[in-house]
CSV table of C-alpha atoms and ligand atoms in Angstrom, one decimal:
chain,number,residue,atom,x,y,z
J,280,MET,CA,68.7,263.0,62.5
J,281,SER,CA,69.8,261.5,59.3
J,282,LYS,CA,67.6,258.8,57.6
J,283,MET,CA,70.4,256.3,57.9
J,284,PHE,CA,70.8,256.9,61.6
J,285,ARG,CA,67.0,256.6,62.2
J,286,PHE,CA,67.0,253.4,60.2
J,287,LEU,CA,69.9,252.0,62.4
J,288,ILE,CA,68.1,252.9,65.6
J,289,PHE,CA,64.9,251.3,64.4
J,290,THR,CA,66.7,248.1,63.4
J,291,PHE,CA,68.5,248.0,66.7
J,292,MET,CA,65.2,248.4,68.5
J,293,LEU,CA,63.6,245.6,66.6
J,294,VAL,CA,66.4,243.2,67.2
J,295,PHE,CA,66.7,244.2,70.8
J,296,ALA,CA,63.0,243.9,71.5
J,297,GLY,CA,63.0,240.5,69.9
J,298,ARG,CA,65.7,239.4,72.2
J,299,ALA,CA,64.1,241.1,75.2
J,300,LEU,CA,60.9,239.1,74.8
J,301,ALA,CA,63.0,236.0,75.5
J,302,GLN,CA,64.9,236.6,78.7
J,303,GLU,CA,66.6,233.8,80.5
J,304,ALA,CA,65.7,233.2,84.2
J,305,PRO,CA,68.9,232.5,86.2
J,306,ASP,CA,67.6,229.1,87.5
J,307,TRP,CA,67.1,227.8,83.9
J,308,THR,CA,70.9,227.2,83.6
J,309,ASN,CA,71.5,226.1,87.2
J,310,PRO,CA,72.3,222.3,87.2
J,311,PHE,CA,70.1,220.0,89.2
J,312,PRO,CA,70.9,216.4,90.3
J,313,PRO,CA,69.2,213.9,88.0
J,314,TYR,CA,66.9,211.4,89.8
J,315,ARG,CA,64.2,208.8,89.3
J,316,ILE,CA,60.7,210.4,89.8
J,317,ILE,CA,58.7,207.2,89.6
J,318,GLY,CA,58.7,203.9,87.7
J,319,ASN,CA,60.6,204.5,84.4
J,320,ILE,CA,60.4,208.3,84.5
J,321,TYR,CA,63.5,210.3,85.4
J,322,TYR,CA,64.2,214.0,85.9
J,323,VAL,CA,67.1,215.2,83.7
J,324,GLY,CA,66.4,219.0,83.6
J,325,SER,CA,68.0,222.0,85.2
J,326,GLN,CA,66.7,223.7,88.4
J,327,GLY,CA,64.2,225.8,86.4
J,328,LEU,CA,63.6,223.9,83.1
J,329,ALA,CA,62.1,220.4,83.4
J,330,SER,CA,63.3,217.6,81.1
J,331,TYR,CA,62.0,214.0,81.5
J,332,LEU,CA,63.7,210.8,80.4
J,333,ILE,CA,61.3,207.8,80.0
J,334,THR,CA,63.3,204.6,79.7
J,335,THR,CA,62.1,201.5,77.8
J,336,PRO,CA,63.9,198.3,76.7
J,337,GLN,CA,63.6,199.6,73.1
J,338,GLY,CA,65.4,202.9,73.9
J,339,ASN,CA,64.3,206.1,75.6
J,340,ILE,CA,62.0,209.1,75.1
J,341,LEU,CA,63.1,212.6,76.1
J,342,ILE,CA,60.5,215.3,76.8
J,343,ASN,CA,61.9,218.9,76.4
J,344,SER,CA,65.3,219.8,74.9
J,345,ASN,CA,65.4,223.2,76.7
J,346,LEU,CA,68.0,225.9,75.7
J,347,GLU,CA,70.7,225.2,73.3
J,348,LYS,CA,73.2,225.4,76.1
J,349,SER,CA,71.2,222.9,78.2
J,350,VAL,CA,72.0,220.0,75.8
J,351,PRO,CA,75.4,219.1,77.4
J,352,MET,CA,73.7,219.3,80.9
J,353,ILE,CA,70.9,217.0,79.8
J,354,ARG,CA,73.4,214.5,78.3
J,355,GLU,CA,75.4,214.5,81.5
J,356,SER,CA,72.3,213.9,83.6
J,357,ILE,CA,71.2,211.0,81.5
J,358,GLU,CA,74.7,209.5,81.7
J,359,LYS,CA,74.9,210.0,85.5
J,360,LEU,CA,71.8,207.9,85.8
J,361,GLY,CA,73.5,205.1,83.9
J,362,PHE,CA,71.7,205.5,80.6
J,363,ARG,CA,73.1,206.3,77.2
J,364,PHE,CA,72.3,209.6,75.5
J,365,SER,CA,72.5,207.8,72.1
J,366,ASP,CA,69.6,205.6,73.2
J,367,THR,CA,67.3,208.6,72.9
J,368,LYS,CA,64.9,207.4,70.1
J,369,ILE,CA,62.1,209.9,70.4
J,370,LEU,CA,62.2,213.7,71.3
J,371,LEU,CA,59.0,215.4,72.4
J,372,ILE,CA,58.3,218.9,73.8
J,373,SER,CA,55.8,220.8,76.0
J,374,HIS,CA,55.4,223.7,73.6
J,375,ALA,CA,57.3,225.7,70.9
J,376,HIS,CA,59.0,228.2,73.2
J,377,TRP,CA,62.7,228.4,73.2
J,378,ASP,CA,63.1,227.4,76.9
J,379,HIS,CA,61.7,224.0,76.0
J,380,CYS,CA,62.7,223.4,72.4
J,381,ALA,CA,65.9,225.4,71.5
J,382,GLY,CA,68.1,222.3,72.1
J,383,SER,CA,66.1,220.1,69.7
J,384,ALA,CA,68.2,220.6,66.6
J,385,ALA,CA,71.4,219.6,68.5
J,386,ILE,CA,69.7,216.6,70.2
J,387,LYS,CA,68.4,215.3,66.8
J,388,GLU,CA,71.8,215.6,65.3
J,389,LEU,CA,73.6,214.0,68.3
J,390,THR,CA,71.2,211.1,68.9
J,391,GLY,CA,69.2,210.6,65.7
J,392,ALA,CA,66.0,210.8,67.8
J,393,LYS,CA,62.7,211.3,65.9
J,394,TYR,CA,61.2,214.6,66.7
J,395,MET,CA,57.4,214.5,67.2
J,396,VAL,CA,55.5,217.8,67.6
J,397,MET,CA,51.8,218.8,67.9
J,398,ASP,CA,50.5,220.0,64.5
J,399,ALA,CA,49.8,223.7,65.5
J,400,ASP,CA,53.3,224.1,66.9
J,401,VAL,CA,55.1,222.6,63.9
J,402,PRO,CA,55.4,225.9,61.9
J,403,ALA,CA,57.1,227.6,64.9
J,404,ILE,CA,59.5,224.7,65.4
J,405,GLU,CA,60.5,224.6,61.8
J,406,ASP,CA,61.1,228.4,61.4
J,407,GLY,CA,62.8,228.9,64.7
J,408,GLY,CA,60.0,230.6,66.5
J,409,LYS,CA,59.9,233.8,64.4
J,410,LEU,CA,56.4,234.6,65.4
J,411,ASN,CA,55.0,234.8,68.9
J,412,PHE,CA,51.3,234.6,68.5
J,413,GLY,CA,50.4,235.1,72.1
J,414,ARG,CA,51.8,238.6,72.3
J,415,ASP,CA,50.6,240.2,69.1
J,416,THR,CA,52.8,243.2,69.6
J,417,LYS,CA,54.4,245.1,66.7
J,418,PHE,CA,57.6,243.2,67.5
J,419,SER,CA,56.0,239.7,67.4
J,420,ASP,CA,56.6,239.5,63.7
J,421,SER,CA,60.1,241.0,63.7
J,422,GLY,CA,61.4,237.9,62.1
J,423,VAL,CA,64.0,237.3,64.8
J,424,SER,CA,64.6,233.6,65.3
J,425,GLN,CA,64.5,232.5,68.9
J,426,TYR,CA,66.2,229.2,68.3
J,427,GLN,CA,67.7,227.0,65.6
J,428,PRO,CA,64.9,225.6,63.4
J,429,ALA,CA,64.5,221.8,63.5
J,430,LYS,CA,62.8,219.4,61.1
J,431,VAL,CA,59.7,217.6,62.6
J,432,ASP,CA,59.7,213.9,61.8
J,433,ARG,CA,56.1,213.1,62.9
J,434,VAL,CA,53.3,215.6,63.1
J,435,LEU,CA,51.0,214.8,66.1
J,436,HIS,CA,47.3,215.5,66.4
J,437,ASP,CA,45.2,215.8,69.5
J,438,GLY,CA,44.9,212.4,71.2
J,439,ASP,CA,47.7,210.7,69.2
J,440,GLN,CA,49.8,208.1,71.0
J,441,VAL,CA,53.6,207.8,71.0
J,442,LYS,CA,54.7,204.3,71.7
J,443,LEU,CA,58.1,202.9,72.5
J,444,GLY,CA,58.7,199.5,74.2
J,445,ASP,CA,56.1,199.1,76.9
J,446,THR,CA,55.4,202.9,77.3
J,447,VAL,CA,52.5,204.7,75.7
J,448,LEU,CA,52.3,208.5,75.9
J,449,THR,CA,49.2,210.4,74.8
J,450,ALA,CA,49.5,213.9,73.3
J,451,HIS,CA,46.7,216.2,74.5
J,452,LEU,CA,46.3,219.5,72.7
J,453,THR,CA,46.1,222.1,75.4
J,454,PRO,CA,46.4,225.4,73.4
J,455,GLY,CA,46.5,229.1,74.4
J,456,HIS,CA,50.1,229.5,75.7
J,457,THR,CA,51.1,228.5,72.2
J,458,LYS,CA,48.8,227.2,69.5
J,459,GLY,CA,50.1,223.7,69.9
J,460,THR,CA,50.9,223.4,73.6
J,461,THR,CA,50.9,219.8,74.5
J,462,THR,CA,50.1,218.1,77.8
J,463,TRP,CA,51.5,214.5,78.0
J,464,THR,CA,49.9,211.7,79.9
J,465,MET,CA,51.0,208.1,80.5
J,466,LYS,CA,50.5,205.3,83.0
J,467,VAL,CA,53.4,204.3,85.1
J,468,ALA,CA,53.9,201.2,87.2
J,469,ASP,CA,55.7,201.5,90.5
J,470,GLY,CA,55.7,199.3,93.6
J,471,GLY,CA,53.0,197.0,92.2
J,472,LYS,CA,50.6,199.9,91.5
J,473,THR,CA,49.7,201.8,88.4
J,474,TYR,CA,49.5,205.6,88.4
J,475,ASN,CA,48.2,208.3,85.9
J,476,VAL,CA,50.9,210.8,85.1
J,477,VAL,CA,50.2,214.3,83.7
J,478,ILE,CA,53.0,216.5,82.3
J,479,VAL,CA,51.4,219.9,82.0
J,480,GLY,CA,52.3,221.9,78.8
J,481,SER,CA,51.7,225.4,80.2
J,482,PRO,CA,48.5,227.0,81.5
J,483,ASN,CA,50.2,230.4,81.9
J,484,VAL,CA,49.3,233.8,80.4
J,485,ASN,CA,52.7,235.4,80.0
J,486,PRO,CA,53.3,239.1,80.5
J,487,GLY,CA,52.3,241.0,77.4
J,488,TYR,CA,50.0,238.3,76.1
J,489,LYS,CA,47.0,239.7,74.2
J,490,LEU,CA,43.8,237.8,75.0
J,491,VAL,CA,41.4,240.2,73.3
J,492,ASN,CA,41.5,241.4,69.7
J,493,ASN,CA,44.7,239.4,69.0
J,494,ALA,CA,45.0,239.5,65.2
J,495,LEU,CA,47.7,236.9,65.0
J,496,TYR,CA,45.8,234.5,67.3
J,497,PRO,CA,42.1,235.4,67.2
J,498,GLN,CA,40.9,232.3,69.1
J,499,ILE,CA,43.5,232.6,71.9
J,500,ALA,CA,41.0,233.1,74.7
J,501,SER,CA,38.7,230.2,73.7
J,502,ASP,CA,41.8,228.1,73.3
J,503,TYR,CA,42.7,228.8,76.9
J,504,GLU,CA,39.2,227.8,77.9
J,505,ARG,CA,39.5,224.6,76.0
J,506,MET,CA,42.9,223.9,77.7
J,507,PHE,CA,41.4,224.3,81.2
J,508,ARG,CA,38.5,222.0,80.3
J,509,VAL,CA,41.1,219.3,79.1
J,510,LEU,CA,43.3,219.7,82.2
J,511,LYS,CA,40.3,219.4,84.5
J,512,SER,CA,39.2,216.2,82.7
J,513,LEU,CA,42.5,214.4,83.0
J,514,PRO,CA,42.9,211.8,85.8
J,515,CYS,CA,46.1,212.7,87.6
J,516,ASP,CA,48.1,210.9,90.3
J,517,VAL,CA,51.6,212.0,89.4
J,518,PHE,CA,51.7,215.8,88.8
J,519,LEU,CA,54.6,217.1,86.5
J,520,GLY,CA,55.0,220.0,84.1
J,521,ALA,CA,57.3,221.9,81.8
J,522,HIS,CA,58.8,224.0,84.7
J,523,GLY,CA,59.5,222.6,88.1
J,524,ASN,CA,57.8,225.5,89.7
J,525,TYR,CA,54.4,224.3,88.4
J,526,TYR,CA,54.4,221.5,90.9
J,527,GLY,CA,56.9,222.5,93.5
J,528,MET,CA,59.7,220.3,92.1
J,529,GLU,CA,62.5,221.3,94.5
J,530,ALA,CA,60.5,221.0,97.7
J,531,LYS,CA,59.2,217.6,96.5
J,532,TYR,CA,62.7,216.4,95.6
J,533,ALA,CA,63.9,217.4,99.1
J,534,ARG,CA,61.0,215.4,100.7
J,535,MET,CA,61.8,212.4,98.5
J,536,LYS,CA,65.5,212.6,99.6
J,537,ALA,CA,64.3,212.7,103.2
J,538,GLY,CA,62.6,209.4,102.7
J,539,GLU,CA,59.0,210.5,102.6
J,540,PRO,CA,56.4,208.5,100.5
J,541,ASN,CA,56.7,209.6,96.9
J,542,PRO,CA,55.7,213.3,97.0
J,543,PHE,CA,55.3,213.5,93.2
J,544,ILE,CA,52.1,211.5,93.7
J,545,ASP,CA,50.0,214.6,94.3
J,546,PRO,CA,46.4,214.5,92.9
J,547,GLU,CA,45.2,217.2,95.2
J,548,GLY,CA,48.2,219.5,94.3
J,549,TYR,CA,47.3,219.1,90.6
J,550,LYS,CA,43.6,220.1,91.2
J,551,ILE,CA,44.6,223.1,93.3
J,552,TYR,CA,47.2,224.2,90.7
J,553,VAL,CA,44.8,224.0,87.7
J,554,ALA,CA,42.1,225.8,89.6
J,555,GLU,CA,44.4,228.6,90.6
J,556,ARG,CA,45.8,229.0,87.1
J,557,GLU,CA,42.3,229.1,85.6
J,558,GLN,CA,41.3,231.9,88.1
J,559,THR,CA,44.4,233.9,87.1
J,560,PHE,CA,43.5,233.5,83.4
J,561,ARG,CA,39.9,234.6,84.0
J,562,ALA,CA,41.1,237.6,86.0
J,563,GLU,CA,43.5,238.7,83.2
J,564,LEU,CA,40.8,238.1,80.5
J,565,ALA,CA,38.3,240.2,82.5
J,566,LYS,CA,40.9,243.0,82.9
J,567,GLN,CA,41.8,243.0,79.2
J,568,THR,CA,38.1,242.8,78.2
J,569,ALA,CA,37.2,245.8,80.4
J,570,ALA,CA,40.2,247.8,78.9
J,571,VAL,CA,38.8,247.6,75.4
J,572,GLN,CA,35.2,248.6,76.3
E,646,ZN,ZN1,56.3,229.0,77.2
C-alpha cells in the first residue's frame, strides 16, 4: 500500500468517525404540533428535539436551537402559535451538543437574539464543537466541527439569572454530559397558581463516554455526581427537558389533548426519572471502574 493511499484512508476514517459520533435520530427531524405547555411556556420543537418558547411583553426567550435544518421548523412553530420569530430576544441552550445548538448561528443572524451560554460550554459553542470531552477517544480531537460556530453574547455562571419582561430563568450548572450542561428553572403562573418549572439539561452517559481516566475531562465522574445532587435539590412541579423522551412528552401531549388536568405537572415523574438516571450512571461507573482494575 502506498504512503499516499494509507494517508487517504486514515483521513477518511477520521472524518467518517467524527461524523459517526454525531448521528441523527429519525424523530429529531419529524415535525410536531406546537402547543402551550403551561402559562407563558410553549413547545416549538420537533418530535425528538425539544425547543421552548417563553413569551413576555418585552419579547421572547427561546431555549434550544436544535439542528441547523430545525431552524425553519422552529420558526414555523412560533408563527403558528401567533408569535413573531423576530421577537426572539434571548437564545439559550441545554448543552453544547449539535442536536441542541447547531441552529444557533442562524437564529442569531435571523432574529438578532442575544446568545447566553454557561461558561464551561462557551469554548465548544465558539469553535463548533470540535472536541467531545465526554468520549475521550482518539477521534474526539479530530478537529471536525459538528456545527457552525456562534459568538456568545453573555457568558453565564452557575446560579445566574436571565430576565426578560416578567420572566426570570435561573441557570444551574449540571455538568457531566458536557462541561457546561445547564438545567433551567423558572416559576410559571397558570390558573391562579404558581409552579416550579425544571428543564433538565441532560443526565445521560452517552455510549462511548469515558467516566474513568478521561484525560480530556478528568473530573467527569465527580461532575455527574454534582449534577445529580443539584437535580435532586431542585423543587419541581413542571418537568421538562432537552429531549421529549426524558419526560414522556408525546404521551403527555396526547393526555392534554384528551382534556386531562395538565399532565406536564408531574413532580413524582421528575423524582422517578432523576433516581433512575442516577442508578444508570452509577452502574456504568461501577462497570468502567471494574474494567480498569
Ligand atoms: Zn447531548
